[in-house]
Coordinates of C-alpha atoms in Angstrom, one line a residue:
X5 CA 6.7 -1.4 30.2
X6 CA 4.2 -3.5 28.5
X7 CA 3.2 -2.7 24.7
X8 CA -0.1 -3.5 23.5
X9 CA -0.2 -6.4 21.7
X10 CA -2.5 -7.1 18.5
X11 CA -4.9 -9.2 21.1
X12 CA -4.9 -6.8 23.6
X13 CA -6.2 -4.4 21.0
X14 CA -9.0 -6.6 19.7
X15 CA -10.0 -7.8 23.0
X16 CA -10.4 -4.1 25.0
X17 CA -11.9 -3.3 21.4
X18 CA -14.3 -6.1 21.9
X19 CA -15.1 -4.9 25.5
X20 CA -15.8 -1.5 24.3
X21 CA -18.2 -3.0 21.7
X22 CA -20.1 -5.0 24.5
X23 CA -20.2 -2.1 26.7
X24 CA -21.6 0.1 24.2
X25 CA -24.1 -2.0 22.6
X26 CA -25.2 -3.1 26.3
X27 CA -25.6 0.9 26.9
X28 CA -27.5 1.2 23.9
X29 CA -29.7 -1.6 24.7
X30 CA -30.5 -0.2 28.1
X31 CA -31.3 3.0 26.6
X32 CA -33.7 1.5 23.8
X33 CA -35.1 -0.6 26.6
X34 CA -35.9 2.6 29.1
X35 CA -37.4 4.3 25.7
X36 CA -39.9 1.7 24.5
X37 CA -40.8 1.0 28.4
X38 CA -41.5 5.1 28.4
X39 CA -43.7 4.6 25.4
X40 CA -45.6 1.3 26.1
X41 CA -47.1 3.1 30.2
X42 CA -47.9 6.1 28.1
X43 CA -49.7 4.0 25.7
X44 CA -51.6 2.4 29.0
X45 CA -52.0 5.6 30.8
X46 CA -54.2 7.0 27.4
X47 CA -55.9 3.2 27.3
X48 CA -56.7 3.8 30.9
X49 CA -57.9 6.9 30.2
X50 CA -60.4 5.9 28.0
X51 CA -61.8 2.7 29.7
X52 CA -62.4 5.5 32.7
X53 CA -64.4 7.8 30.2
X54 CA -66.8 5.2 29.2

């Protein structure tokens, strides 16, 4: 059976890191991207009032 070295740790702890901070990222991303067309729909809105 293989035991888990002290480098195996730190590396599938790095890769869990990465992966999460990626996720995170991707989920910041998709929030600011949410806010930035609602900001344009509301401009649009009120270039078509005027």
């Amino acid at each position: 059976m293989h035991t888990m070295t002290l480098t195996d740790l730190v590396t599938s702890f790095a890769w869990t890191v990465i992966a999460v901070s990626a996720l995170l990222v991707a989920v910041g991303a998709l929030i600011v991207f949410t806010k930035l067309a609602k900001l344009l729909d509301r401009l649009e809105d009120r270039l078509k009032k005027r």
